Coordinates of N, CA, C and O in Angstrom, one line a residue:
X1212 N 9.9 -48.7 -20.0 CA 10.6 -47.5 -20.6 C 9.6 -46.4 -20.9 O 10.1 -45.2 -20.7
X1213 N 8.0 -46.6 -21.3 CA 7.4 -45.5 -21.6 C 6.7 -45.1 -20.7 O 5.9 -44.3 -20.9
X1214 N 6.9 -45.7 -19.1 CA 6.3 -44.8 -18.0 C 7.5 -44.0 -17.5 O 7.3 -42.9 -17.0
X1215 N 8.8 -44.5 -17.5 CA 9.8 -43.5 -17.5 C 9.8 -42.7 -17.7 O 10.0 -41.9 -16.8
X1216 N 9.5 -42.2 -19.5 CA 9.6 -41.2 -20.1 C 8.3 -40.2 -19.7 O 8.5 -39.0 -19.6
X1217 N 6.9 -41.0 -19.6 CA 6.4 -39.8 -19.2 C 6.6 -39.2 -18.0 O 6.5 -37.9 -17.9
X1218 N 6.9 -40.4 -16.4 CA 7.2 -39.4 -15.8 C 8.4 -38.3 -15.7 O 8.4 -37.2 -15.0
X1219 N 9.1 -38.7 -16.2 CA 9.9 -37.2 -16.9 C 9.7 -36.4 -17.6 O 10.6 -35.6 -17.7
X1220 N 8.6 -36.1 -18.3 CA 7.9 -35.2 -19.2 C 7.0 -34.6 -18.2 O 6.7 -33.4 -18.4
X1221 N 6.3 -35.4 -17.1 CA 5.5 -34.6 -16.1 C 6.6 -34.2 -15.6 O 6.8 -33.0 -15.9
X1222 N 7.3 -34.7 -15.0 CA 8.4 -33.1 -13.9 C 8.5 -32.3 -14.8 O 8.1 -31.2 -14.5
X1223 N 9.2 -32.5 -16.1 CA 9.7 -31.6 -16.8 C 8.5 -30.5 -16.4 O 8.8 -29.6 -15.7
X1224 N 7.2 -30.7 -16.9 CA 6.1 -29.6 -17.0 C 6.1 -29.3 -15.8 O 6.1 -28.1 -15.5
X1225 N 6.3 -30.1 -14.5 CA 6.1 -29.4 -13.4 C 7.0 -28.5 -12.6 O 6.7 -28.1 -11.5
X1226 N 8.3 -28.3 -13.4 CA 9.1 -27.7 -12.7 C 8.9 -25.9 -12.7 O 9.1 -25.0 -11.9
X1227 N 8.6 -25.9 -13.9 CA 8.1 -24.4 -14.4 C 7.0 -23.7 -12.9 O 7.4 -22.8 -12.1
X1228 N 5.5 -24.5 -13.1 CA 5.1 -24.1 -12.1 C 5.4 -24.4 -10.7 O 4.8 -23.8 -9.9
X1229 N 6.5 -25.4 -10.2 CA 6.9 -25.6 -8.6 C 7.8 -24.2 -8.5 O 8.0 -23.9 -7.3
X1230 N 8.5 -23.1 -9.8 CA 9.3 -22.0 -9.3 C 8.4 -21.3 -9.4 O 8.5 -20.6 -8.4
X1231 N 7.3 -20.9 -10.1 CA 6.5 -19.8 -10.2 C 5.5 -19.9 -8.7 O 4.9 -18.9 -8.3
X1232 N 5.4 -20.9 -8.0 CA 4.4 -21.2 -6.7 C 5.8 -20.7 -5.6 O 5.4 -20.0 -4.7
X1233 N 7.6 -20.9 -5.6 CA 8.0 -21.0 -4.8 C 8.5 -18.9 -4.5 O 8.7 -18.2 -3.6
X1234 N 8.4 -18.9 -5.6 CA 8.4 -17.1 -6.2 C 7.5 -16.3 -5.9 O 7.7 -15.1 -5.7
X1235 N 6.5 -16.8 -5.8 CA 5.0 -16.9 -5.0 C 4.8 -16.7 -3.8 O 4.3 -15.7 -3.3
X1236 N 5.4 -17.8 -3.1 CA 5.5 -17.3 -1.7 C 6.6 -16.9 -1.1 O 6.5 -16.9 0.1
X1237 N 7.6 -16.7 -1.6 CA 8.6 -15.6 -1.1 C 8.2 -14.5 -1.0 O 8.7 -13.8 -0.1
X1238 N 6.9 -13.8 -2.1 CA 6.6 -12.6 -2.2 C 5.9 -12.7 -1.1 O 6.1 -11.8 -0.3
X1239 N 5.0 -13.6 -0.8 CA 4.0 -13.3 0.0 C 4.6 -13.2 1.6 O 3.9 -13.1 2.6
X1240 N 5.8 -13.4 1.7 CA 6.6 -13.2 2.8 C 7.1 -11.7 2.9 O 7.3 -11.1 3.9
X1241 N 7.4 -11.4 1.7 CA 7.8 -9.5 1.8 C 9.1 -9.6 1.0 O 10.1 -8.8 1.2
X1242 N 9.2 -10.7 0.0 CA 10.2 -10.1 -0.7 C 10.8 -9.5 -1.8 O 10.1 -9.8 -2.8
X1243 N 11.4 -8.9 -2.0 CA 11.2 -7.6 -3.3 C 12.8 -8.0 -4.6 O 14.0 -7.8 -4.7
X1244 N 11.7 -8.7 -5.2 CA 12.8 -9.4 -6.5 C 13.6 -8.3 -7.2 O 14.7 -8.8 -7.6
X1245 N 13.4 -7.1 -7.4 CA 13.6 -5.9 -7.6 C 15.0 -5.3 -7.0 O 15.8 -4.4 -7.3
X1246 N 14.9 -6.0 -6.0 CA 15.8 -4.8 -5.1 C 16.8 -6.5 -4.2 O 17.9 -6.5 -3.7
X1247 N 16.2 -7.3 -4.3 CA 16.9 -8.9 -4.0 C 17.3 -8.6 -2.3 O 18.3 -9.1 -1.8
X1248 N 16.3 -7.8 -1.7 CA 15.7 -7.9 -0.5 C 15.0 -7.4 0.3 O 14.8 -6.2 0.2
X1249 N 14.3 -8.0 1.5 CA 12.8 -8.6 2.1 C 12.4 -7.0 2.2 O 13.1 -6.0 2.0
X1250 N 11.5 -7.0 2.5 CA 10.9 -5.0 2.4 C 11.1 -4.8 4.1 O 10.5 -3.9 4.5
X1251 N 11.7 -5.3 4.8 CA 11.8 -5.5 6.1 C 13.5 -5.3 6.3 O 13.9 -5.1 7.4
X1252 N 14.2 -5.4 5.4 CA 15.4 -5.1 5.5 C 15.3 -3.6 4.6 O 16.0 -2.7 5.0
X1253 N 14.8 -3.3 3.7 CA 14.6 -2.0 3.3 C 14.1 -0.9 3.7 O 14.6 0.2 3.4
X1254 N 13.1 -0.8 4.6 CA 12.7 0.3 5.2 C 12.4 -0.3 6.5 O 12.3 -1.5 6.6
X1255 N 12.2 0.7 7.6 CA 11.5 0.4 9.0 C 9.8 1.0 8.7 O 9.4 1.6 7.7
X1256 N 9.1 0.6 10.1 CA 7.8 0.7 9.6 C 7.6 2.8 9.6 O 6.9 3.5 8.9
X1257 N 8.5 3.1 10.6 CA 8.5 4.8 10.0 C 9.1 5.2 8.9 O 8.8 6.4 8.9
X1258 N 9.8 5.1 7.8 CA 10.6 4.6 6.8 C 9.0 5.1 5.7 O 8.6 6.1 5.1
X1259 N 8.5 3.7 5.9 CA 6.9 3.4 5.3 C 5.9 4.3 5.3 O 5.2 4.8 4.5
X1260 N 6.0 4.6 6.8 CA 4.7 6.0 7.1 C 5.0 7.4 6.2 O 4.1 8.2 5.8
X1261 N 6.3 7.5 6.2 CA 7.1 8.6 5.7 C 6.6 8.6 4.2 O 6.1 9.7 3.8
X1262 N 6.7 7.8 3.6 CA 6.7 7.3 1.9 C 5.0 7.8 1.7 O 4.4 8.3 0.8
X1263 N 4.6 7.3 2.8 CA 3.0 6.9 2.2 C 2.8 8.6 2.3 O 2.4 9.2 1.3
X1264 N 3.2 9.3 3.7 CA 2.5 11.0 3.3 C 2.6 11.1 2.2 O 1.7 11.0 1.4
X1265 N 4.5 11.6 2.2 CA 4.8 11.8 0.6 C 4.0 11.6 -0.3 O 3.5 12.6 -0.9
X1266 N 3.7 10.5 -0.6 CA 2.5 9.7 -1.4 C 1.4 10.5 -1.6 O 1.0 11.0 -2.7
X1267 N 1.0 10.6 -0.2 CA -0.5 11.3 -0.4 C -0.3 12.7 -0.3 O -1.4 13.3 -0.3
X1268 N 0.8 13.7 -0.1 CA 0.7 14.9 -0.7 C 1.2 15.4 -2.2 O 1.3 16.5 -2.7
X1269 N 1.5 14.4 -2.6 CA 1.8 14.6 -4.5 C 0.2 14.8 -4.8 O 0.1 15.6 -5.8
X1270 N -1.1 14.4 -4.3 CA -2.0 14.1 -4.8 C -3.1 14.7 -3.7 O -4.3 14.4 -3.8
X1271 N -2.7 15.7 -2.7 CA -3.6 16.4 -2.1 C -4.2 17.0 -2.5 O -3.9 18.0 -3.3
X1272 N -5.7 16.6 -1.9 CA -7.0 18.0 -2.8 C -6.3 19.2 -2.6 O -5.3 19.4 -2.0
X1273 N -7.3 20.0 -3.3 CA -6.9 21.8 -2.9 C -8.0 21.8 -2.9 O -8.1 22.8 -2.1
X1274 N -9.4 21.4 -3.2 CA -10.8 22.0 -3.0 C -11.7 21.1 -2.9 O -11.8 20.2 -3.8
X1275 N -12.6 21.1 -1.8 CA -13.4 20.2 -1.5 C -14.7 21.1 -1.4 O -14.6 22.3 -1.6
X1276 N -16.2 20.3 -1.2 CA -17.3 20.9 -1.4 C -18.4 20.5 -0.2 O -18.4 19.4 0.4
X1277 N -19.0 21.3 0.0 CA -20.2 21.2 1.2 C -21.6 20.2 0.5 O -21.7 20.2 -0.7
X1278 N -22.2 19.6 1.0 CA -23.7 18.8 0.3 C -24.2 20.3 -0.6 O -24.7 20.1 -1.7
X1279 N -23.9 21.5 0.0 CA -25.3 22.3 -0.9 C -24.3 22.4 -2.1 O -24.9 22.9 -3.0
X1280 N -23.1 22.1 -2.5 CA -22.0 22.8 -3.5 C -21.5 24.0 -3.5 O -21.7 24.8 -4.5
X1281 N -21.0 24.3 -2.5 CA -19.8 25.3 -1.8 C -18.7 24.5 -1.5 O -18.4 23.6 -0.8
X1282 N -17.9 25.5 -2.7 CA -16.3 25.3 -2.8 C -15.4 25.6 -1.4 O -15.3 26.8 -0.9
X1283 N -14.9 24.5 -0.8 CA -14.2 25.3 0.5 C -12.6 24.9 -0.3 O -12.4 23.9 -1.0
X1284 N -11.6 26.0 0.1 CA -10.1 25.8 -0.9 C -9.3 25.0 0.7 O -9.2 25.6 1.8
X1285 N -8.9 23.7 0.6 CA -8.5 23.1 1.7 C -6.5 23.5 1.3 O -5.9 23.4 0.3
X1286 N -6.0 23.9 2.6 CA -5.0 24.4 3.2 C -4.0 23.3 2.9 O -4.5 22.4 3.4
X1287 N -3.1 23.0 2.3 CA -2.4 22.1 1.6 C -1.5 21.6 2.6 O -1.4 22.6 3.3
X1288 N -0.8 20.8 3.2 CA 0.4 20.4 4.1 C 1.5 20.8 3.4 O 1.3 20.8 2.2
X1289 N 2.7 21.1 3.6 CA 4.2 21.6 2.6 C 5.0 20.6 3.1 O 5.8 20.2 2.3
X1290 N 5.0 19.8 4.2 CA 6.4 18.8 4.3 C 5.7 18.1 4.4 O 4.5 18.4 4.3
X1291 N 6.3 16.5 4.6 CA 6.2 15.3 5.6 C 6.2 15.7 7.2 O 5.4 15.0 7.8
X1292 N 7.0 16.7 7.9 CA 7.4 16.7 9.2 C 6.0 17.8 9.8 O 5.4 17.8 10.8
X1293 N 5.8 18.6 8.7 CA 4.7 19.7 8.9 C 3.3 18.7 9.4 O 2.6 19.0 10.4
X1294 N 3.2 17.5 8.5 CA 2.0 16.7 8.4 C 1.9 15.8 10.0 O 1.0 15.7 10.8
X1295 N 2.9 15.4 10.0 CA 3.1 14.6 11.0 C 3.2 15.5 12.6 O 2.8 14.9 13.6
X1296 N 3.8 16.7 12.6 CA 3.5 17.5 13.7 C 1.7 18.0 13.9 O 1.2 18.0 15.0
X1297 N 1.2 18.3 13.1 CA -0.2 18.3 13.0 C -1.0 17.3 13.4 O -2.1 17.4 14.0
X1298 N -0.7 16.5 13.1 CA -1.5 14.9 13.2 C -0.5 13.9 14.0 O 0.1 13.1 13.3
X1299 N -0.2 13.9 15.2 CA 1.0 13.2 15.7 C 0.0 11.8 15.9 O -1.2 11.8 16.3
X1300 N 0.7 10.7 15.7 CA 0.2 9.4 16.1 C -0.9 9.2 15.0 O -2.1 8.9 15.2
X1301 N -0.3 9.4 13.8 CA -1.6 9.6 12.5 C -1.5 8.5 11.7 O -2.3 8.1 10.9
X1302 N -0.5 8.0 12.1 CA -0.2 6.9 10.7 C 0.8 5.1 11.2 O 2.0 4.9 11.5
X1303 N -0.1 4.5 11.0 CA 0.4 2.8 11.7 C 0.4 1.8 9.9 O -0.3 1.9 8.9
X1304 N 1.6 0.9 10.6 CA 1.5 0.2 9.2 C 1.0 -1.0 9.8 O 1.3 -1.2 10.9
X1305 N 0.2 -1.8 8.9 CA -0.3 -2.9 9.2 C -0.6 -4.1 7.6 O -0.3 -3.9 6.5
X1306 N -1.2 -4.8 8.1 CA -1.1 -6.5 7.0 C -2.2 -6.2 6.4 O -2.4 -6.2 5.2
X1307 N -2.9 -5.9 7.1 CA -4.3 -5.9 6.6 C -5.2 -4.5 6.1 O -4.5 -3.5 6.5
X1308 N -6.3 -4.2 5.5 CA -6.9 -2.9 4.9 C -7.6 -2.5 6.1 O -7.4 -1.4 6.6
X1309 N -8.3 -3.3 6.6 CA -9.0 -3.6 7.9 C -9.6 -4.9 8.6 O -9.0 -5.9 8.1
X1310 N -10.4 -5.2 9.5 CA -10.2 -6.4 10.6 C -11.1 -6.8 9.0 O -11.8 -6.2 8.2
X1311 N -10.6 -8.4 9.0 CA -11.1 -9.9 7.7 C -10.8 -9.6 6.4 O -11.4 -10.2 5.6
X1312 N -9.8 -8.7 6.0 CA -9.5 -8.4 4.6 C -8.4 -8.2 4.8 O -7.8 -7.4 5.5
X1313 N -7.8 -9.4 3.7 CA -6.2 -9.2 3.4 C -6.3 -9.1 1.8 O -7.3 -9.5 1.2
X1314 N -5.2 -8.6 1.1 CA -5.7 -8.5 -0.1 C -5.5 -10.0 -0.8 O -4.9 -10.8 -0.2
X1315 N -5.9 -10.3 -2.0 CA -6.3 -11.4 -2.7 C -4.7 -11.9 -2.8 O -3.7 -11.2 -2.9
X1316 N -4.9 -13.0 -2.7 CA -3.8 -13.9 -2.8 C -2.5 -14.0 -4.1 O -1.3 -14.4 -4.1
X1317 N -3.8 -13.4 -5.2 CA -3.0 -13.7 -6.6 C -2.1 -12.7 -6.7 O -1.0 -12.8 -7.3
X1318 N -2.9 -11.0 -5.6 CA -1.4 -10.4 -6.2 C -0.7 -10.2 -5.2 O 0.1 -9.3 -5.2
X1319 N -0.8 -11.0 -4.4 CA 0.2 -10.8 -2.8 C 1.0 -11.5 -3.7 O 2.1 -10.9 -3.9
X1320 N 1.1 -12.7 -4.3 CA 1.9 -13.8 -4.9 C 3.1 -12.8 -6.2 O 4.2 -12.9 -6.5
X1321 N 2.0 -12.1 -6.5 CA 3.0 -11.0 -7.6 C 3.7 -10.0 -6.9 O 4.3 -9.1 -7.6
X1322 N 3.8 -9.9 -5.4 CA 4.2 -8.4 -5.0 C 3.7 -7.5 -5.0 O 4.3 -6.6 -4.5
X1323 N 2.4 -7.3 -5.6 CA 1.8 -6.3 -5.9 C 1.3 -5.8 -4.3 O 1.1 -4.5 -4.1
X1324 N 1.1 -6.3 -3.6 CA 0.7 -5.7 -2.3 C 1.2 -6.9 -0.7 O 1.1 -8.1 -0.4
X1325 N 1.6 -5.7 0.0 CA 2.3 -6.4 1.0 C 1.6 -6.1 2.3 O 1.5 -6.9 3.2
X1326 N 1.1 -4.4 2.5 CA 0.3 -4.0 3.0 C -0.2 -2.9 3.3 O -0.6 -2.4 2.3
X1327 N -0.5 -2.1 4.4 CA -0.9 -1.2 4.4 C -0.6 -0.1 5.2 O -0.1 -0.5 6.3
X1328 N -0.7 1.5 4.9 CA -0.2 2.5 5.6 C -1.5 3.0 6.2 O -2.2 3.4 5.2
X1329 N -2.2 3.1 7.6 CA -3.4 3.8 8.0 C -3.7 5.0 8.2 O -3.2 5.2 9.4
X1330 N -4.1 5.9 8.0 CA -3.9 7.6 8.2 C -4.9 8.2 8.8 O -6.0 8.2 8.2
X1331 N -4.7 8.6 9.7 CA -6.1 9.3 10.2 C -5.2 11.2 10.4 O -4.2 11.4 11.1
X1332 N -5.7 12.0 9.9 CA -5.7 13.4 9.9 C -6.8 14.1 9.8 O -7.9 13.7 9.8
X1333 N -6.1 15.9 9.6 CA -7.0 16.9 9.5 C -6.7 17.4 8.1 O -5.7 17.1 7.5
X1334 N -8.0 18.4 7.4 CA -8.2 19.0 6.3 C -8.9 20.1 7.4 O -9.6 20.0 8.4
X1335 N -8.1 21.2 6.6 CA -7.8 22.6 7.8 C -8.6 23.5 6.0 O -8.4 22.9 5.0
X1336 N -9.2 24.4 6.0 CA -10.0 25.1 5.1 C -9.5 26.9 5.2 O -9.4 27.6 6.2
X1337 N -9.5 27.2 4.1 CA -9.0 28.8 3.9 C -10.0 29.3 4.0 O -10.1 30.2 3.1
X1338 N -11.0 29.3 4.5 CA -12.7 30.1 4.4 C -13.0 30.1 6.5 O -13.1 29.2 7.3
X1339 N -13.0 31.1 6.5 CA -13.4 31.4 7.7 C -14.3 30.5 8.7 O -15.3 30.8 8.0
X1340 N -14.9 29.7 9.8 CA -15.7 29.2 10.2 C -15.8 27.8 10.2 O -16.5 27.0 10.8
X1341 N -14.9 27.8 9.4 CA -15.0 25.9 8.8 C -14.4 25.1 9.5 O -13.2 25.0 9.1
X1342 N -14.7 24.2 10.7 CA -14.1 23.5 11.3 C -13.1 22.6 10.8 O -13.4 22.0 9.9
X1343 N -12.2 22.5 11.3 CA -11.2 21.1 10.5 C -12.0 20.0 10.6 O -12.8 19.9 11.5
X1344 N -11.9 18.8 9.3 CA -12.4 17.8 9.1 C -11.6 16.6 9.4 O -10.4 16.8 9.1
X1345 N -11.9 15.3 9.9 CA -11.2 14.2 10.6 C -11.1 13.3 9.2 O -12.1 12.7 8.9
X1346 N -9.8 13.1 8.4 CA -10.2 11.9 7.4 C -9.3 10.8 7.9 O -8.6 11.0 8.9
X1347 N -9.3 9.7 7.1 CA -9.0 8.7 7.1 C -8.5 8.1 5.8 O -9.4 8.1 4.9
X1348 N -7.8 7.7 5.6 CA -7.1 6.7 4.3 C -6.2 5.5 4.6 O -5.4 5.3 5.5
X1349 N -6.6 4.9 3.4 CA -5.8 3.4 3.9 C -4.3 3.3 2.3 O -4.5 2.9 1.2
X1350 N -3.4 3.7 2.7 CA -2.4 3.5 1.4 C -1.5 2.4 1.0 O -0.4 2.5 1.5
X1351 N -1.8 1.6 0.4 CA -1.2 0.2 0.3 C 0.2 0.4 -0.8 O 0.3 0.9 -1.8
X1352 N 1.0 -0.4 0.1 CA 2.3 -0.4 -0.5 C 2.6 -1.7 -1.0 O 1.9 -2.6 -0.6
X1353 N 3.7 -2.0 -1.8 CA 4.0 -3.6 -1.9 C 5.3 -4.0 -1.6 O 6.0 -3.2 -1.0
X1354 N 5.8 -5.4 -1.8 CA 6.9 -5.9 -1.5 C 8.1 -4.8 -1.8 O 9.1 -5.4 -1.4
X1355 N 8.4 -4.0 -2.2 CA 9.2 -3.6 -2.8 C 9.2 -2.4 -2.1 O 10.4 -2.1 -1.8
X1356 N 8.3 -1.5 -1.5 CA 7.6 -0.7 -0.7 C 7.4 1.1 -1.4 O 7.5 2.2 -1.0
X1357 N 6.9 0.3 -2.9 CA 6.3 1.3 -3.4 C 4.7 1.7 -2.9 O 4.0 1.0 -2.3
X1358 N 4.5 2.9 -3.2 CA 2.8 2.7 -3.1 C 1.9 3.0 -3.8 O 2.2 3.8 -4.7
X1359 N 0.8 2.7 -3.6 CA 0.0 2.6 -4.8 C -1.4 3.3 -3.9 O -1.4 3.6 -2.7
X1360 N -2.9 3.7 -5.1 CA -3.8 4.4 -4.9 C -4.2 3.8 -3.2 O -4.4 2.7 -2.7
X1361 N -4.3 5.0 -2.6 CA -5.1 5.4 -1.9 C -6.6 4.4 -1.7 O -7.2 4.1 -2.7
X1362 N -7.3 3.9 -0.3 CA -8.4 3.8 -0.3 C -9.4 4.4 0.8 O -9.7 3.8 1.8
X1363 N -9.8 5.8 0.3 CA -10.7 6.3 0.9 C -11.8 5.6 2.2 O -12.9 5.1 2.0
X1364 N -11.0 6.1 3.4 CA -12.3 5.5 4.1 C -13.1 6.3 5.1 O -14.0 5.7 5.8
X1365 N -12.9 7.8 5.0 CA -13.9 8.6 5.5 C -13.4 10.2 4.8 O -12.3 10.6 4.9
X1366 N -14.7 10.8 4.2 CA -14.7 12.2 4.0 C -15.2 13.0 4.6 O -15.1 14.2 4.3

């Protein structure tokens, strides 16, 4: 009778964590508890590209600087479609940040990150002479297909 009881006291404890592991990996499949479905039924991957400009023109510089510290005033984008006519073929969504890095497991399991928006554009300058600059950013979104900071990968 008293190995009975504890093995029912172990499921009991184990049931809590077999839903928090099964919650776990649903996320880490793309699903968005929030909205009660997969981020693959919520947006297409242009859908995503779209979101991430957005994203990254709420938060576009206006002024960037030379090594000696000269202010150049950088030329702002006004739409999504303005950005994307400029930069055509600028922006791919993918799993990964880049080639051997996926993000950490603990918050793929939270939703916190599902993947990534890649950008490659121009920064066009109001100062005469100044050639446009080629950047790059990586903007990671999550199950849900919010997004979150920006990761700089060329200025």
């Amino acid at each position: 009778m008293r190995k009975v009881k504890k093995r029912y006291y172990f499921m009991l404890l184990l049931l809590p964590f077999l839903h928090m592991e099964f919650k776990g990996f649903v996320n880490v499949l793309g699903y968005c508890e929030k909205k009660d479905a997969n981020i693959s039924q919520l947006y297409t991957e242009q859908e995503l590209i779209d979101r991430a400009i957005e994203f990254l023109l709420i938060g576009f510089p206006k002024v960037g600087s030379t090594p000696e510290g000269r202010d150049l005033h950088i030329i702002p984008y006004k739409t999504v479609e303005e950005f994307k006519k400029i930069n055509p073929n600028c922006c791919s969504v993918q799993d990964s940040a880049y080639d051997g890095f996926v993000q950490d497991l603990s918050i793929r399991k939270q939703g916190k990150s599902y993947g990534y928006v890649h950008m490659t554009y121009f920064f066009f300058y109001k100062e005469e002479g100044i050639p446009p600059e080629k950047w790059s950013e990586l903007i990671e979104f999550d199950t849900c297909g919010d997004m979150s900071y920006p990761i700089r990968t060329g200025w």
